[in-house]
XYZ file of C-alpha atoms in Angstrom:
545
model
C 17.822 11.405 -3.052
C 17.604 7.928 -2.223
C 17.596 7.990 1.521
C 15.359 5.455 4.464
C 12.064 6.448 4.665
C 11.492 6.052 8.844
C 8.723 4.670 10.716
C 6.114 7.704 11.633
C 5.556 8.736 15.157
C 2.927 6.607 17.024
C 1.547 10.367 17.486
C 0.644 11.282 13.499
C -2.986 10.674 12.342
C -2.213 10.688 8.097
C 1.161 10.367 5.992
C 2.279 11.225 3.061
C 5.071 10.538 1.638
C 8.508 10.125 3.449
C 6.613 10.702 6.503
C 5.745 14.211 5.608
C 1.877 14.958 6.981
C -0.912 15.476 4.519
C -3.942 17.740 4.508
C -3.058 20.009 6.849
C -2.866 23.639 6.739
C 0.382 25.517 5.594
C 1.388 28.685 6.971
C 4.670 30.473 6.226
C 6.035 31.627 9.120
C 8.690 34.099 7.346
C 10.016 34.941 3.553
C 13.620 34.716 2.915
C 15.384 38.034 2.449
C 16.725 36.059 -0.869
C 12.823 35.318 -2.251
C 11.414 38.749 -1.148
C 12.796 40.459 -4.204
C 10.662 38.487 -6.681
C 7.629 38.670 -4.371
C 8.144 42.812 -4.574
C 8.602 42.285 -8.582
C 5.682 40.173 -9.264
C 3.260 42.351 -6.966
C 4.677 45.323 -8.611
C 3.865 44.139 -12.076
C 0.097 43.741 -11.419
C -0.009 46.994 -9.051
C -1.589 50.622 -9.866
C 1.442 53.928 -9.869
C 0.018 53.732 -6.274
C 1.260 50.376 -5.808
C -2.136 49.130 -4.803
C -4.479 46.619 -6.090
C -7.818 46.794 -6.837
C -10.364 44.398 -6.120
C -10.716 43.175 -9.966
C -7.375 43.359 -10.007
C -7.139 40.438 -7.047
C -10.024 38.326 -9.042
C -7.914 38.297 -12.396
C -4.840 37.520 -10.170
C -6.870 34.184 -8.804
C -7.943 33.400 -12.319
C -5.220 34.141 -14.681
C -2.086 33.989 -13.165
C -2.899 31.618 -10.087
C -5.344 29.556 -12.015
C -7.332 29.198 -9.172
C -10.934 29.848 -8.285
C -12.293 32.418 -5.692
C -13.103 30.408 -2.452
C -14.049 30.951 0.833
C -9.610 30.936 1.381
C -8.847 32.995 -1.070
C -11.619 35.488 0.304
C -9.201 37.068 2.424
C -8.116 39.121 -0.025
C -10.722 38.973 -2.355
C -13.278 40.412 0.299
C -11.133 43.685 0.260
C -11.831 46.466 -1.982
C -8.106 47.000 -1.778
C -4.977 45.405 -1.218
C -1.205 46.193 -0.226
C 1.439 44.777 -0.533
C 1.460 43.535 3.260
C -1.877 42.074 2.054
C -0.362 40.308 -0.520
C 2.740 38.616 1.586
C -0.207 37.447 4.133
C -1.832 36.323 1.456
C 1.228 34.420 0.043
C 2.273 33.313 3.510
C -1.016 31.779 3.959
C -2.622 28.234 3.312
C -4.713 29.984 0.569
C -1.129 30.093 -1.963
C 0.088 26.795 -1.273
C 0.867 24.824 -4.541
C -0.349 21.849 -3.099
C -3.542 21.953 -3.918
C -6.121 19.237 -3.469
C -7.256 17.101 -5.901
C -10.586 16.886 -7.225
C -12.854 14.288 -5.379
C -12.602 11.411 -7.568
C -15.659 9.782 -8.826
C -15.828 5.995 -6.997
C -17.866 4.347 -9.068
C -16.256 2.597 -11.195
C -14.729 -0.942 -11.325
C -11.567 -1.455 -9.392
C -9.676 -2.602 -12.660
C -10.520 1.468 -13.614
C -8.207 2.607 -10.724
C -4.328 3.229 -10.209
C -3.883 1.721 -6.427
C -1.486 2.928 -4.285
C 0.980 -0.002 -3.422
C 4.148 -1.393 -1.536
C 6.380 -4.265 -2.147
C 8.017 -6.343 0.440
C 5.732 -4.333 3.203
C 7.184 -5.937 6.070
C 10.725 -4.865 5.484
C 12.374 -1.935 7.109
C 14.870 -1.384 5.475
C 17.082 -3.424 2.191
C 16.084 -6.709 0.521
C 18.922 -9.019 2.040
C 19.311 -8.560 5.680
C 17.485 -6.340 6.924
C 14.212 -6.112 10.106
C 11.324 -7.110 8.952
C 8.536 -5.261 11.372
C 4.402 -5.287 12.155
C 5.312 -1.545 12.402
C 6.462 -0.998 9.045
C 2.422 -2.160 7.967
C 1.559 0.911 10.145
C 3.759 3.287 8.562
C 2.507 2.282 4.759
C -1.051 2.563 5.894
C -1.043 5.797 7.348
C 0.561 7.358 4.545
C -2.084 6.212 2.296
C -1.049 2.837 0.648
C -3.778 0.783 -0.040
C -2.129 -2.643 -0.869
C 0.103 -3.999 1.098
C 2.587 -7.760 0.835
C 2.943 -10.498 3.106
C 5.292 -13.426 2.611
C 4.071 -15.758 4.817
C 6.170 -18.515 5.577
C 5.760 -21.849 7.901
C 6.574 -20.878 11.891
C 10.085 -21.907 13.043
C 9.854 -24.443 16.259
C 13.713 -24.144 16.965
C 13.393 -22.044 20.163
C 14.567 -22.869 22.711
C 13.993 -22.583 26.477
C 16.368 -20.725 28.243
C 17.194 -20.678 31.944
C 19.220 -18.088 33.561
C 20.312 -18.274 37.643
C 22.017 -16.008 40.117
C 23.172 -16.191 43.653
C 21.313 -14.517 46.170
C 23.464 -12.836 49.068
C 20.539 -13.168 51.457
C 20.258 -17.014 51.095
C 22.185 -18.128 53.633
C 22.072 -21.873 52.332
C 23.924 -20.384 49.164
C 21.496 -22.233 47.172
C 21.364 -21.307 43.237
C 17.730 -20.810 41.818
C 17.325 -21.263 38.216
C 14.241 -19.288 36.226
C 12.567 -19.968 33.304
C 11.491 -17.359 30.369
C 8.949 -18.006 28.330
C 9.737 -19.574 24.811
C 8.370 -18.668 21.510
C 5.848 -21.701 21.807
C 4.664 -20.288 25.414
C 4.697 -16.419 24.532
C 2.389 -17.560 21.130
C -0.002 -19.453 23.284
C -0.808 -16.676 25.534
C -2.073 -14.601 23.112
C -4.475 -17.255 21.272
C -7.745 -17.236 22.699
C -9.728 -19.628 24.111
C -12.361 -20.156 21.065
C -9.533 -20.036 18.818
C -7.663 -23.252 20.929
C -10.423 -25.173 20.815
C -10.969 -24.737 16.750
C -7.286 -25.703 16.508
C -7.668 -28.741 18.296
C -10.507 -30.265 16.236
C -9.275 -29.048 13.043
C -6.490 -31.256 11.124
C -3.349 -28.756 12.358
C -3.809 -30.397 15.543
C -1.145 -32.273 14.447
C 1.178 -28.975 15.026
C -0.087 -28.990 18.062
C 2.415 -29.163 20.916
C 1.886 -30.057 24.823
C 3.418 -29.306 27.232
C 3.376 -31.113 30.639
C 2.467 -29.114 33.982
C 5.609 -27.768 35.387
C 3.816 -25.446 38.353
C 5.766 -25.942 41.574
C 3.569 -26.191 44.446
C 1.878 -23.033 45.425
C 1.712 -21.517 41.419
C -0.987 -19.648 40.356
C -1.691 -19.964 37.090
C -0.997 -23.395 34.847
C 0.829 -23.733 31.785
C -0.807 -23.981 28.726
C -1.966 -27.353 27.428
C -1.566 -26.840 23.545
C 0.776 -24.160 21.794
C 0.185 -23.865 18.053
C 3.047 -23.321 15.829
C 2.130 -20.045 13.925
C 3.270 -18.422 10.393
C 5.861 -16.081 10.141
C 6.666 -13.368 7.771
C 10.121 -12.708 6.405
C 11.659 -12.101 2.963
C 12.540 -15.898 1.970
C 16.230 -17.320 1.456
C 17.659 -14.217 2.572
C 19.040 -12.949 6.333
C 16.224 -10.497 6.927
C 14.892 -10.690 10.606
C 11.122 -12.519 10.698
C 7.546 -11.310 12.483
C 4.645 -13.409 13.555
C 2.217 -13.339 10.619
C -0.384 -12.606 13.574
C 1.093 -9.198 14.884
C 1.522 -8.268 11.092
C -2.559 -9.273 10.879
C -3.185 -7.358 13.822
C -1.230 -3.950 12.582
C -3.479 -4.215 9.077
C -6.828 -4.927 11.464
C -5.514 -1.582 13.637
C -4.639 0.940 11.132
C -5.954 0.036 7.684
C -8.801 2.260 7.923
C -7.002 5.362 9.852
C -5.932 7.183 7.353
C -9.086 5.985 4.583
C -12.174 4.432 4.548
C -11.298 2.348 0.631
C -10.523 -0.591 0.434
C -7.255 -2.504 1.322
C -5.748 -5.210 -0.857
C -3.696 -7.684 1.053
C -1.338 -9.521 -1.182
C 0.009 -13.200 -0.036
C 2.912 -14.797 -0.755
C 2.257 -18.315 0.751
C 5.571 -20.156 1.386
C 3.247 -22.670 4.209
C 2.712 -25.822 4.141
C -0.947 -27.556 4.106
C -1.617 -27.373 7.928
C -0.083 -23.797 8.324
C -2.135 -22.575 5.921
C -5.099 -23.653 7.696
C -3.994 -21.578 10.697
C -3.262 -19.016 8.087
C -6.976 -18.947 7.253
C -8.259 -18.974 11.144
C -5.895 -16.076 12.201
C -6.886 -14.100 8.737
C -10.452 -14.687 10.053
C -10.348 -14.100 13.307
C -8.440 -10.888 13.187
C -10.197 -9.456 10.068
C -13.354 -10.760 10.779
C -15.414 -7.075 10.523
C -13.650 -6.688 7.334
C -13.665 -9.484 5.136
C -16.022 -10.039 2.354
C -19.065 -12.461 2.644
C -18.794 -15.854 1.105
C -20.782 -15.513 -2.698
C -22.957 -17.246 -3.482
C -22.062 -17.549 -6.929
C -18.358 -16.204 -8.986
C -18.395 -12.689 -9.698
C -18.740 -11.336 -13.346
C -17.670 -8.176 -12.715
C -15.457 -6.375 -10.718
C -17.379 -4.139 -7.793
C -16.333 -0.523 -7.442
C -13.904 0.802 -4.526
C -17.093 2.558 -3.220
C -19.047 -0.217 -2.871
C -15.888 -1.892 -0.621
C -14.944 1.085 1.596
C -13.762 -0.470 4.874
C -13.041 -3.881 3.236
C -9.599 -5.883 3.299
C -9.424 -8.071 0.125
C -7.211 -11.089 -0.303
C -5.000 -11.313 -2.719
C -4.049 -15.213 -2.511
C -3.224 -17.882 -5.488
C -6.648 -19.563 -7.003
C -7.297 -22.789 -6.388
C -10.447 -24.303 -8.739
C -12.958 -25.729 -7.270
C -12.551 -29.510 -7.814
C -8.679 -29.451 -7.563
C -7.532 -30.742 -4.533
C -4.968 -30.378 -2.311
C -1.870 -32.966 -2.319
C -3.058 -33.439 0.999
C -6.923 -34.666 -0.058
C -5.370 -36.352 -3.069
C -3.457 -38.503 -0.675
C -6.215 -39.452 1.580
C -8.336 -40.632 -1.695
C -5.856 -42.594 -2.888
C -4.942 -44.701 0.052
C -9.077 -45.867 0.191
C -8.486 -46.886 -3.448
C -6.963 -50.909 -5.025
C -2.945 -50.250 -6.174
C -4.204 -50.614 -9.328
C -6.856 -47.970 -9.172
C -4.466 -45.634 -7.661
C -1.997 -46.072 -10.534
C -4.748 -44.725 -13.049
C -5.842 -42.334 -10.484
C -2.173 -40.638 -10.978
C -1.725 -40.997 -14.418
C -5.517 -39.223 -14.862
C -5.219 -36.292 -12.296
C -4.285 -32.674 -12.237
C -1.342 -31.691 -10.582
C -2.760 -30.930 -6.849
C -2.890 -26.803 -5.859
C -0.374 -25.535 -2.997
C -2.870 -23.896 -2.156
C -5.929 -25.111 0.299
C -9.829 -24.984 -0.963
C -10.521 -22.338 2.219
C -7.626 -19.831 1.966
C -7.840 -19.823 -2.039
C -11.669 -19.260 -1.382
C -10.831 -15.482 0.422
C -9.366 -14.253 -2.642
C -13.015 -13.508 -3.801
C -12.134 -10.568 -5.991
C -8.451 -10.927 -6.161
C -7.783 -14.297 -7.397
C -3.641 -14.560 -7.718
C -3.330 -16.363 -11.573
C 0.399 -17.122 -12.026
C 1.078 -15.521 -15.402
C 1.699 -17.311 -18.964
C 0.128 -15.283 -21.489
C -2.276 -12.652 -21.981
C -4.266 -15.557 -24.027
C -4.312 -18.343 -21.306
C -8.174 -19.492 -20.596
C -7.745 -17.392 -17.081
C -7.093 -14.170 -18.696
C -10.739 -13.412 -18.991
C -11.654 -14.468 -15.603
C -13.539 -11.353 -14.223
C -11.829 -11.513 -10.677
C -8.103 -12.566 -11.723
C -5.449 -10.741 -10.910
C -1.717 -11.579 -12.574
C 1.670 -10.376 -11.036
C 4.936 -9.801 -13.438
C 7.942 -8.562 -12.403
C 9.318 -5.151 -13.972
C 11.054 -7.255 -16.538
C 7.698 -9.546 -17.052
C 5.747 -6.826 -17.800
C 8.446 -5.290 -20.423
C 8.713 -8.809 -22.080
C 4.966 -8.808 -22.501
C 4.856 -5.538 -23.391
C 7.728 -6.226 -26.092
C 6.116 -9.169 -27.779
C 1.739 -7.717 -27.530
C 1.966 -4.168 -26.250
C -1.841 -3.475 -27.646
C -2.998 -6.949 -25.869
C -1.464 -5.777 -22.780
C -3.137 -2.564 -22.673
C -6.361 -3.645 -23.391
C -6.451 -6.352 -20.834
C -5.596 -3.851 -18.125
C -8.724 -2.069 -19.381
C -10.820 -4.623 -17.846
C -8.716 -6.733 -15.988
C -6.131 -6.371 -12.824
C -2.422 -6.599 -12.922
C 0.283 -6.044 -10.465
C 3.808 -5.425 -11.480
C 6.751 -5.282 -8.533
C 10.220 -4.418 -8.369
C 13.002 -6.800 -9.759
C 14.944 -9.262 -7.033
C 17.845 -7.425 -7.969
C 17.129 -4.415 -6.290
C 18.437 -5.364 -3.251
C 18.991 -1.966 -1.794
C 15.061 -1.729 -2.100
C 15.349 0.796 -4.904
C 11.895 1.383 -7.100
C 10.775 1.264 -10.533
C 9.941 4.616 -12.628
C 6.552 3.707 -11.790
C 4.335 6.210 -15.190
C 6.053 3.315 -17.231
C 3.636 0.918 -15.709
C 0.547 2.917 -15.000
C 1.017 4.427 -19.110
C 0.286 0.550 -19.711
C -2.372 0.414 -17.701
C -1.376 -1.706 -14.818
C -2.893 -0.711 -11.224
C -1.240 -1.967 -9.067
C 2.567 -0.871 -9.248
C 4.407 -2.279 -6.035
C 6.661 0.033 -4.591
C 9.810 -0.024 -1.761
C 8.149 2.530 0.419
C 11.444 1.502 2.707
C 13.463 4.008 0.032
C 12.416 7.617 -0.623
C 13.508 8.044 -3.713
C 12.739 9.183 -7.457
C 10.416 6.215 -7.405
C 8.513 6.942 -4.359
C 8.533 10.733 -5.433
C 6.199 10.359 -8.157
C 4.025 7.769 -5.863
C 3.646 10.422 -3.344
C 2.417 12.955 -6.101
C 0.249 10.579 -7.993
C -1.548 9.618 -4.978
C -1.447 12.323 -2.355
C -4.401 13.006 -0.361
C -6.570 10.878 -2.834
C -7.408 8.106 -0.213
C -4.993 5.724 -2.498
C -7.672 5.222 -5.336
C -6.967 7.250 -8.695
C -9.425 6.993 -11.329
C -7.446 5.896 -15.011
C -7.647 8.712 -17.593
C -10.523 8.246 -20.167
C -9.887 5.266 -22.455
C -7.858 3.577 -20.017
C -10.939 2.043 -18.522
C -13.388 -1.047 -19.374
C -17.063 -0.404 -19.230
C -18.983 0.876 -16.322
C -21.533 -1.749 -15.173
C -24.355 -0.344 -13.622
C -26.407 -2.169 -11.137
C -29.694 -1.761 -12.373
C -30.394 -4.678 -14.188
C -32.291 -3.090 -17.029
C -29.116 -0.449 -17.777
C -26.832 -1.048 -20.350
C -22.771 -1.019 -20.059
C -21.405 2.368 -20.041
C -18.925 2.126 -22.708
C -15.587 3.284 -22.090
C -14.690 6.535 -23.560
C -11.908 6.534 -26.648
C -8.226 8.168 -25.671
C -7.544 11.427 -26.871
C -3.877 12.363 -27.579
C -2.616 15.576 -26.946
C 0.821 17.546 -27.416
C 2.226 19.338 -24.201
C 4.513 22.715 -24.482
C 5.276 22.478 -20.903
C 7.709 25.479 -19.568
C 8.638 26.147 -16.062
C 10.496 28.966 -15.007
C 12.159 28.428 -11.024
C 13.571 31.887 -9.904
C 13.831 31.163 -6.085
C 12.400 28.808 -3.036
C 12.980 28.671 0.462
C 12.328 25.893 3.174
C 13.730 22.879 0.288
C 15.796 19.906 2.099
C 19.446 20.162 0.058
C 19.910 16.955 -1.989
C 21.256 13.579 -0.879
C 24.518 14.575 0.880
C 24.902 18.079 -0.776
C 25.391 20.418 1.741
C 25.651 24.006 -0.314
C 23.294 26.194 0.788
C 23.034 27.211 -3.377
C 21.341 23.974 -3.725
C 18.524 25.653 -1.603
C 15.924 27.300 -3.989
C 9.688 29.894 -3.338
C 8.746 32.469 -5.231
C 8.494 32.152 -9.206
C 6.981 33.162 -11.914
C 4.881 29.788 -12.906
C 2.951 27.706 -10.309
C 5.326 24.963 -8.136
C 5.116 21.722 -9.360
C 4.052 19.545 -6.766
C 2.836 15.922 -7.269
C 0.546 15.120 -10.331
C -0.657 19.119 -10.811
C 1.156 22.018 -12.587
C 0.416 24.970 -13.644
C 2.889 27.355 -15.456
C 3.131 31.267 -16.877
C 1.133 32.314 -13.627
C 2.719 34.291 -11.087
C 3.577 32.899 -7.701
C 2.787 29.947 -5.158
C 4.468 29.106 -2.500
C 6.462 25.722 -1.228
């Protein structure tokens, strides 16, 4: 089962999982001749001589066997003082059986580090790791089907296009002349879409350099001029490889669209900045620009705590290596040395710290999400409230090898992201409960491949709005905001053995497996609840896929 998850219809409101919907209302339209046997045998077994059951008989059904409560669903035959078994096949065929039950509302209010995140990897791709299109679209897709943090590699724009020109005869011309036309390049096709205010901001700030003009070509009688700047924008593509690029703008644009469709929490955006000094400054207008209704204030002061996902709902947080305040650019360091004696410069190098990559105003987004590259769980930015490391699969299970304890407890109170290893190049995923047992929340999936990976994604975060609270002692303290309140200490983990049986006697409506085509692959009726995502419930006595 390892097969291309595709794009969703422009026509779906929510996604879940391989493009299957979510939250909607699941009617059987008929039973299999091959599943109605069991269906006879388990309504049978809880039936009167008369093969009828009795209204207590339903309730204890619900409870016992269905481990599910009376509701206003199951009412329909609950609110009978009898029931058939016709009753009971409408009552199996109908929304009220389905397996797929939904999860508890999950209590918000706790500090983001306290959550398991739903996540991709390499968003932009469509398809493997090496070569293949990378697509604003593909943002879309993730964010509809509930992922709440997605990646962008962002790296400088490429300036190589070139105009083309393309001419034809013309039969009617009786001079025969040949008439040449132009298409827009990438330059021209970019500058149509900037705006006005955002042209002007370019030309005063220090990217003007980037800046491009082109002369007035109108022939005589045109309506409209050519522009007199084009800025060279970002791009997004998976670096050092063949895969296709997009305009880090239409990729900004499909997050600004559709990250708040499908939920209202909070999005992380993760960076990847590849850009040199005066792209990232166009970075940082485009980012602000296009997420402008989103982004998070300016503090006045570094947070000490991490707020809760309910205090962010419809919030896009940036994800984006930290640059201290006080450590310049190479850029700045430049500029201050050329005002400064030889000699002074000299001691200026030997005394300085190595310059950031990253600029002052795009490190100073990541308010909450400050990207800390990773050297030990010790390091003096390890107990930075808002820092955020990112291993590899293999990182983490190095770290995890040499301080497994030290791991754990620092994703108690701190955030960690863990992503696929570079040599999955068919986009294959991680087990991903090996990373969320240690605590980590954000675990970076290929949501390009549905597979095993994506499988247990789909049932850990199914129509949870991407947010799942960590069990009980996998959580720091719970700060409240009343200043007088004391820290609401995390609760102590408490181990438990499982005796977990299933029993699968038959199933309709199943896709076969990954090119398997024997219809005895096919398997819904069982003794013991369906297992379907996170839930299960066993011994009971039917539920429908």
């Amino acid at each position: 089962m390892a097969e291309a998850s595709p794009l969703i219809s422009s026509e779906s409101i929510s996604q879940a999982g391989d493009g299957q919907p979510a939250m909607q209302d699941r009617v059987l339209a008929e039973i299999n001749s091959s599943v109605m046997p069991y269906l006879e045998r388990i309504f049978n077994s809880h039936a009167s001589p008369h093969k009828i059951w009795q209204r207590d008989q339903m309730i204890s059904f619900l409870h016992h066997r269905q481990a599910d409560k009376v509701t206003e669903a199951s009412a329909g035959i609950t609110g009978k003082e009898e029931l058939d078994f016709s009753g009971f096949l409408q009552y199996m065929t109908s929304s009220a059986a389905d397996a797929q039950a939904p999860p508890s509302e999950s209590d918000l209010t706790w500090p983001l580090s306290s959550y398991y995140i739903s996540s991709s990897h390499n968003t932009y791709l469509t398809g493997n790791q090496l070569n293949s299109d990378s697509d604003a679209d593909a943002y879309k897709n993730v964010l509809m089907r509930g992922c709440r943090c997605v990646e962008i590699d962002v790296w400088d724009g490429d300036d190589s296009d070139s105009e083309s020109e393309s001419s034809s005869d013309s039969d009617s011309d009786s001079s025969g002349e040949r008439k040449a036309t132009k298409e827009p390049n990438r330059k021209q096709r970019i500058a149509s879409k900037l705006p006005r205010s955002l042209t002007n901001r370019l030309e005063k700030a220090s990217i003007g350099s980037k800046l491009t003009t082109n002369k007035d070509e109108r022939a005589p009688g045109d309506a409209m001029p050519s522009p007199k700047a084009v800025a060279i924008e970002p791009r997004v593509l998976h670096g050092y490889t063949l895969t296709k690029e997009v305009s880090f703008r239409d990729v900004c644009e499909a997050i600004r669209d559709y990250a708040f469709v499908a939920s209202d929490l909070p999005v992380i955006v993760s960076l990847e900045v590849h850009c040199s000094l005066q792209q990232q400054e166009m970075m940082v207008l485009i980012m602000q620009e296009t997420w402008a209704e989103y982004l998070l204030p300016k503090p006045s002061a570094d947070a000490q705590h991490l707020p809760t996902p309910d205090d962010l709902r419809r919030k896009i947080l940036i994800k984006v290596k930290y640059a201290a305040p006080g450590v310049s650019s190479p850029m700045d360091d430049e500029e201050a040395k050329d005002r400064l004696p030889a000699d002074a410069q000299v001691n200026l190098k030997a005394k300085a710290k190595k310059p950031s990559k990253i600029i002052q105003s795009l490190s100073a987004l990541g308010i909450y999400t400050r990207g800390v590259s990773f050297k030990s769980l010790t390091q003096p930015e390890a107990s930075m409230p808002t820092h955020i490391f990112s291993l590899s699969e293999g990182g983490v299970e190095e770290a995890h090898g040499k301080h497994a304890h030290l791991l754990f407890e620092h994703n108690r109170k701190y955030m960690m992201r863990a992503y696929p290893s570079g040599m999955r190049i068919q986009s294959s995923n991680l087990d991903p409960p090996v990373f969320w047992r240690k605590g980590i929340q954000i675990v970076a999936l290929n949501w390009q491949k549905w597979d095993e990976g994506m499988m247990l994604n789909e049932g850990m975060f199914a129509n949870t709005g991407g947010y799942v609270l960590k069990p009980a002692g996998y959580r720091g303290e719970k700060v409240s905001t009343e200043a007088a309140s004391t820290p609401i200490a995390a609760p102590v983990i408490v181990h438990h053995m499982l005796d977990l049986k299933i029993s699968l006697f038959a199933a309709q409506d199943l896709p076969l497996p990954h090119k398997d085509d024997k219809a005895s692959a096919r398997g819904c009726a069982r003794e013991g609840r369906r297992v379907q995502g996170a839930h299960a419930h066993t011994e009971g006595a039917a539920s429908r896929l």
